PDB file of C-alpha atoms in Angstrom:
ATOM      1  CA  MET A   1     159.744 289.656  71.026  1.00 42.00           C
ATOM      2  CA  PHE A   2     160.607 288.477  74.517  1.00 45.00           C
ATOM      3  CA  SER A   3     159.282 290.195  77.648  1.00 48.00           C
ATOM      4  CA  ARG A   4     161.667 292.227  79.797  1.00 45.00           C
ATOM      5  CA  PRO A   5     161.737 289.623  82.617  1.00 46.00           C
ATOM      6  CA  SER A   6     162.435 286.916  80.023  1.00 46.00           C
ATOM      7  CA  LEU A   7     165.313 288.864  78.457  1.00 45.00           C
ATOM      8  CA  ILE A   8     166.777 289.713  81.836  1.00 48.00           C
ATOM      9  CA  ALA A   9     166.459 286.106  82.952  1.00 47.00           C
ATOM     10  CA  ARG A  10     168.257 284.919  79.800  1.00 52.00           C
ATOM     11  CA  GLY A  11     171.110 287.324  80.464  1.00 51.00           C
ATOM     12  CA  ILE A  12     171.329 286.242  84.069  1.00 53.00           C
ATOM     13  CA  ALA A  13     171.225 282.657  82.963  1.00 50.00           C
ATOM     14  CA  ALA A  14     174.211 283.180  80.720  1.00 48.00           C
ATOM     15  CA  ALA A  15     176.111 284.666  83.623  1.00 46.00           C
ATOM     16  CA  THR A  16     175.332 281.764  85.901  1.00 47.00           C
ATOM     17  CA  LEU A  17     176.682 279.317  83.374  1.00 44.00           C
ATOM     18  CA  ALA A  18     180.136 280.308  84.471  1.00 38.00           C
ATOM     19  CA  THR A  19     179.801 278.284  87.573  1.00 38.00           C
ATOM     20  CA  VAL A  20     179.508 275.228  85.427  1.00 37.00           C
ATOM     21  CA  ALA A  21     181.013 276.067  82.095  1.00 40.00           C
ATOM     22  CA  GLY A  22     184.362 274.944  80.818  1.00 35.00           C
ATOM     23  CA  ALA A  23     186.433 273.516  78.035  1.00 31.00           C
ATOM     24  CA  ALA A  24     189.745 271.743  77.674  1.00 32.00           C
ATOM     25  CA  SER A  25     193.056 273.315  76.856  1.00 33.00           C
ATOM     26  CA  PRO A  26     195.728 270.959  75.534  1.00 35.00           C
ATOM     27  CA  ALA A  27     198.060 271.631  78.471  1.00 36.00           C
ATOM     28  CA  LEU A  28     195.428 271.271  81.195  1.00 39.00           C
ATOM     29  CA  SER A  29     192.865 268.873  79.745  1.00 48.00           C
ATOM     30  CA  GLY A  30     191.638 265.811  81.598  1.00 57.00           C
ATOM     31  CA  ALA A  31     192.551 265.774  85.288  1.00 72.00           C
ATOM     32  CA  GLY A  32     193.093 269.563  85.451  1.00 79.00           C
ATOM     33  CA  ASP A  33     189.675 270.270  83.964  1.00 85.00           C
ATOM     34  CA  LYS A  34     188.007 267.771  86.270  1.00 85.00           C
ATOM     35  CA  ALA A  35     189.746 269.387  89.254  1.00 87.00           C
ATOM     36  CA  PHE A  36     188.434 272.818  88.219  1.00 85.00           C
ATOM     37  CA  PHE A  37     184.848 271.539  88.037  1.00 82.00           C
ATOM     38  CA  GLU A  38     185.242 269.875  91.430  1.00 87.00           C
ATOM     39  CA  GLN A  39     186.460 273.223  92.841  1.00 87.00           C
ATOM     40  CA  VAL A  40     183.397 275.075  91.556  1.00 86.00           C
ATOM     41  CA  SER A  41     180.941 272.387  92.691  1.00 89.00           C
ATOM     42  CA  GLY A  42     178.754 273.275  95.632  1.00 92.00           C
ATOM     43  CA  GLN A  43     176.440 276.044  96.780  1.00 94.00           C
ATOM     44  CA  TRP A  44     176.933 279.599  95.408  1.00 94.00           C
ATOM     45  CA  LYS A  45     174.996 282.812  96.081  1.00 96.00           C
ATOM     46  CA  GLY A  46     175.508 286.388  95.095  1.00 95.00           C
ATOM     47  CA  PRO A  47     174.595 289.576  93.292  1.00 96.00           C
ATOM     48  CA  GLY A  48     174.992 290.547  89.680  1.00 94.00           C
ATOM     49  CA  GLU A  49     174.270 293.463  87.411  1.00 95.00           C
ATOM     50  CA  ILE A  50     173.610 294.071  83.751  1.00 94.00           C
ATOM     51  CA  VAL A  51     176.327 296.608  82.869  1.00 95.00           C
ATOM     52  CA  ALA A  52     175.495 297.430  79.247  1.00 93.00           C
ATOM     53  CA  GLY A  53     172.608 297.442  76.838  1.00 90.00           C
ATOM     54  CA  LYS A  54     168.924 298.156  77.113  1.00 92.00           C
ATOM     55  CA  TYR A  55     168.647 296.848  80.701  1.00 92.00           C
ATOM     56  CA  LYS A  56     171.861 298.458  82.001  1.00 95.00           C
ATOM     57  CA  GLY A  57     171.724 298.920  85.764  1.00 96.00           C
ATOM     58  CA  THR A  58     169.359 295.993  86.399  1.00 95.00           C
ATOM     59  CA  LYS A  59     170.484 294.164  89.532  1.00 96.00           C
ATOM     60  CA  PHE A  60     169.743 290.525  90.393  1.00 95.00           C
ATOM     61  CA  THR A  61     170.741 287.797  92.837  1.00 96.00           C
ATOM     62  CA  CYS A  62     171.392 284.115  92.198  1.00 94.00           C
ATOM     63  CA  ASP A  63     171.291 280.964  94.341  1.00 94.00           C
ATOM     64  CA  LEU A  64     172.923 278.027  92.528  1.00 91.00           C
ATOM     65  CA  THR A  65     174.184 274.526  93.199  1.00 93.00           C
ATOM     66  CA  GLY A  66     176.781 272.854  90.980  1.00 90.00           C
ATOM     67  CA  GLU A  67     177.556 269.139  90.934  1.00 91.00           C
ATOM     68  CA  ALA A  68     180.620 267.766  89.116  1.00 87.00           C
ATOM     69  CA  ALA A  69     179.921 265.181  86.407  1.00 83.00           C
ATOM     70  CA  ASP A  70     180.631 261.539  87.163  1.00 82.00           C
ATOM     71  CA  GLY A  71     183.476 259.945  85.214  1.00 80.00           C
ATOM     72  CA  THR A  72     184.323 262.945  83.014  1.00 81.00           C
ATOM     73  CA  ALA A  73     185.067 266.639  83.259  1.00 84.00           C
ATOM     74  CA  GLY A  74     181.904 268.677  83.426  1.00 81.00           C
ATOM     75  CA  ILE A  75     179.168 269.824  85.751  1.00 83.00           C
ATOM     76  CA  LYS A  76     175.423 270.137  86.231  1.00 90.00           C
ATOM     77  CA  LEU A  77     173.924 273.346  87.622  1.00 87.00           C
ATOM     78  CA  ASP A  78     170.521 273.937  89.184  1.00 92.00           C
ATOM     79  CA  GLY A  79     169.035 276.874  91.049  1.00 94.00           C
ATOM     80  CA  HIS A  80     167.421 280.233  90.378  1.00 94.00           C
ATOM     81  CA  CYS A  81     168.076 283.931  89.938  1.00 93.00           C
ATOM     82  CA  ARG A  82     165.785 286.709  91.093  1.00 95.00           C
ATOM     83  CA  VAL A  83     165.132 290.154  89.606  1.00 94.00           C
ATOM     84  CA  GLY A  84     162.771 291.984  91.932  1.00 91.00           C
ATOM     85  CA  VAL A  85     159.662 289.817  92.202  1.00 92.00           C
ATOM     86  CA  PHE A  86     160.597 287.697  89.167  1.00 93.00           C
ATOM     87  CA  LYS A  87     162.262 284.351  89.912  1.00 94.00           C
ATOM     88  CA  GLN A  88     163.814 282.430  87.006  1.00 91.00           C
ATOM     89  CA  PRO A  89     164.827 278.760  87.337  1.00 93.00           C
ATOM     90  CA  MET A  90     168.387 278.123  86.183  1.00 89.00           C
ATOM     91  CA  SER A  91     169.845 274.890  84.881  1.00 89.00           C
ATOM     92  CA  ALA A  92     172.852 273.934  82.799  1.00 87.00           C
ATOM     93  CA  VAL A  93     174.707 270.811  81.746  1.00 85.00           C
ATOM     94  CA  ILE A  94     178.311 270.877  80.544  1.00 82.00           C
ATOM     95  CA  THR A  95     180.103 267.745  79.344  1.00 81.00           C
ATOM     96  CA  GLN A  96     183.509 267.067  77.887  1.00 81.00           C
ATOM     97  CA  ALA A  97     183.503 266.274  74.165  1.00 81.00           C
ATOM     98  CA  GLY A  98     186.996 265.362  73.014  1.00 82.00           C
ATOM     99  CA  LYS A  99     189.283 268.351  73.587  1.00 83.00           C
ATOM    100  CA  SER A 100     186.363 270.705  74.059  1.00 84.00           C
ATOM    101  CA  TYR A 101     183.014 270.894  75.806  1.00 82.00           C
ATOM    102  CA  THR A 102     179.417 271.043  74.744  1.00 83.00           C
ATOM    103  CA  GLY A 103     176.438 271.986  76.772  1.00 89.00           C
ATOM    104  CA  ARG A 104     173.325 273.959  77.147  1.00 90.00           C
ATOM    105  CA  PHE A 105     171.725 276.386  79.450  1.00 83.00           C
ATOM    106  CA  LEU A 106     168.024 275.789  80.043  1.00 88.00           C
ATOM    107  CA  ASP A 107     166.837 274.059  76.853  1.00 90.00           C
ATOM    108  CA  GLY A 108     169.649 275.307  74.609  1.00 90.00           C
ATOM    109  CA  ALA A 109     169.613 277.750  71.683  1.00 92.00           C
ATOM    110  CA  ASP A 110     166.829 275.826  69.921  1.00 92.00           C
ATOM    111  CA  GLY A 111     164.563 276.706  72.848  1.00 91.00           C
ATOM    112  CA  LYS A 112     164.813 279.686  75.184  1.00 89.00           C
ATOM    113  CA  GLY A 113     168.392 279.097  76.351  1.00 90.00           C
ATOM    114  CA  LEU A 114     171.984 279.176  75.107  1.00 90.00           C
ATOM    115  CA  ASP A 115     174.451 276.651  73.707  1.00 94.00           C
ATOM    116  CA  ILE A 116     178.015 276.281  74.936  1.00 92.00           C
ATOM    117  CA  VAL A 117     180.084 275.880  71.792  1.00 92.00           C
ATOM    118  CA  SER A 118     183.762 276.112  72.816  1.00 86.00           C
ATOM    119  CA  GLY A 119     186.041 276.866  75.720  1.00 80.00           C
ATOM    120  CA  ASN A 120     189.209 276.619  77.750  1.00 80.00           C
ATOM    121  CA  VAL A 121     189.900 275.707  81.399  1.00 85.00           C
ATOM    122  CA  ALA A 122     192.985 277.063  83.122  1.00 83.00           C
ATOM    123  CA  LYS A 123     194.081 276.676  86.741  1.00 82.00           C
ATOM    124  CA  ASP A 124     191.617 279.178  88.226  1.00 86.00           C
ATOM    125  CA  LYS A 125     189.669 280.406  85.202  1.00 85.00           C
ATOM    126  CA  VAL A 126     187.298 279.133  82.551  1.00 82.00           C
ATOM    127  CA  VAL A 127     186.443 280.853  79.266  1.00 84.00           C
ATOM    128  CA  VAL A 128     183.614 279.494  77.124  1.00 84.00           C
ATOM    129  CA  GLY A 129     182.001 280.483  73.860  1.00 88.00           C
ATOM    130  CA  ILE A 130     178.230 280.919  74.014  1.00 93.00           C
ATOM    131  CA  ASN A 131     175.748 281.065  71.162  1.00 94.00           C
ATOM    132  CA  ARG A 132     172.084 281.731  70.504  1.00 92.00           C
ATOM    133  CA  LYS A 133     171.093 282.199  66.874  1.00 90.00           C
ATOM    134  CA  LYS A 134     172.902 285.428  65.792  1.00 88.00           C
ATOM    135  CA  LEU A 135     174.281 286.143  69.281  1.00 90.00           C
ATOM    136  CA  ASN A 136     177.871 285.089  69.864  1.00 93.00           C
ATOM    137  CA  GLY A 137     179.758 285.802  73.036  1.00 92.00           C
ATOM    138  CA  ALA A 138     182.002 284.556  75.770  1.00 91.00           C
ATOM    139  CA  MET A 139     181.834 283.976  79.461  1.00 86.00           C
ATOM    140  CA  ILE A 140     184.826 284.263  81.754  1.00 89.00           C
ATOM    141  CA  ALA A 141     184.645 282.884  85.281  1.00 86.00           C
ATOM    142  CA  ARG A 142     187.607 283.319  87.613  1.00 91.00           C
ATOM    143  CA  LEU A 143     187.873 281.599  90.962  1.00 91.00           C
ATOM    144  CA  GLN A 144     189.331 284.533  92.917  1.00 91.00           C
ATOM    145  CA  ASP A 145     189.723 282.361  96.015  1.00 91.00           C
ATOM    146  CA  PRO A 146     188.035 279.154  97.223  1.00 90.00           C
ATOM    147  CA  SER A 147     184.887 281.072  98.186  1.00 93.00           C
ATOM    148  CA  THR A 148     184.594 283.765  95.464  1.00 94.00           C
ATOM    149  CA  LEU A 149     183.752 283.310  91.781  1.00 91.00           C
ATOM    150  CA  ASN A 150     183.734 286.389  89.509  1.00 92.00           C
ATOM    151  CA  ILE A 151     181.863 286.100  86.217  1.00 90.00           C
ATOM    152  CA  THR A 152     181.769 288.350  83.151  1.00 92.00           C
ATOM    153  CA  ILE A 153     179.567 287.781  80.113  1.00 91.00           C
ATOM    154  CA  SER A 154     180.519 289.599  76.909  1.00 93.00           C
ATOM    155  CA  VAL A 155     178.828 289.666  73.518  1.00 92.00           C
ATOM    156  CA  LYS A 156     180.423 290.254  70.152  1.00 93.00           C
ATOM    157  CA  VAL A 157     179.432 293.536  68.522  1.00 91.00           C
ATOM    158  CA  GLU A 158     181.078 293.689  65.084  1.00 90.00           C
ATOM    159  CA  ASP A 159     184.718 292.853  65.942  1.00 90.00           C
ATOM    160  CA  THR A 160     184.637 293.860  69.616  1.00 92.00           C
ATOM    161  CA  MET A 161     183.695 291.894  72.726  1.00 93.00           C
ATOM    162  CA  VAL A 162     181.505 294.108  74.935  1.00 93.00           C
ATOM    163  CA  PRO A 163     180.989 293.162  78.618  1.00 94.00           C
ATOM    164  CA  VAL A 164     177.255 293.106  79.409  1.00 94.00           C
ATOM    165  CA  ILE A 165     176.827 291.182  82.691  1.00 92.00           C
ATOM    166  CA  GLY A 166     178.899 290.899  85.851  1.00 92.00           C
ATOM    167  CA  VAL A 167     178.271 288.508  88.743  1.00 93.00           C
ATOM    168  CA  ARG A 168     180.083 287.911  92.043  1.00 95.00           C
ATOM    169  CA  LEU A 169     179.172 284.580  93.648  1.00 94.00           C
ATOM    170  CA  SER A 170     180.216 283.453  97.125  1.00 96.00           C
ATOM    171  CA  ARG A 171     180.112 280.079  98.805  1.00 91.00           C
ATOM    172  CA  GLU A 172     177.981 279.366 101.820  1.00 67.00           C
ATOM    173  CA  LEU A 173     180.624 279.225 104.547  1.00 61.00           C
ATOM    174  CA  ASP A 174     178.291 278.712 107.521  1.00 56.00           C
ATOM    175  CA  ASN A 175     178.583 274.928 107.283  1.00 51.00           C
ATOM    176  CA  ILE A 176     182.381 274.813 107.068  1.00 48.00           C
ATOM    177  CA  ALA A 177     184.252 274.149 110.319  1.00 48.00           C
ATOM    178  CA  VAL A 178     187.130 276.523 110.963  1.00 49.00           C
ATOM    179  CA  GLY A 179     189.619 277.008 113.769  1.00 50.00           C
ATOM    180  CA  SER A 180     190.838 274.400 116.196  1.00 49.00           C
ATOM    181  CA  ILE A 181     189.735 272.719 119.372  1.00 52.00           C
ATOM    182  CA  LYS A 182     191.892 273.155 122.473  1.00 51.00           C
ATOM    183  CA  LYS A 183     191.853 270.903 125.521  1.00 51.00           C
TER     184      LYS A 183
END
């Protein structure tokens, strides 16, 4: 059995995948997918909460950096999430594989992480299938605006998808110049 911090960290990790996860849809594959990953590249921070299950009500914060893949649609994510005094490193790699994507969070389902097994990228949203042994689920990440990414992780319970984690990430805007200069 996994410890509470380990289970919480795994759930948080699944949520953070949304900043990097994706898969092709026939209408938007290729350049559209690559553009989405470029949009979600960069520095993201924000709070999240486990909204269902044994650890319902557990709050956490994440600090993540995404970098678009070179030459193909995809992204690499590094950073951490914190639950109280527990800090969990986060990493993910997503790469295009034909008309879909493959990837892993941490060391994948064979280790302590998750596998990305399917997905779809639309203009401002990505939906991916996630898997770990008997756990099947989905992650939806919607770019609300250029500086806000909303993420929902759901797991399949019998024939129903049940939301279990919600995250709201924001970009660091301090380093972005705004306004104009007048003489």
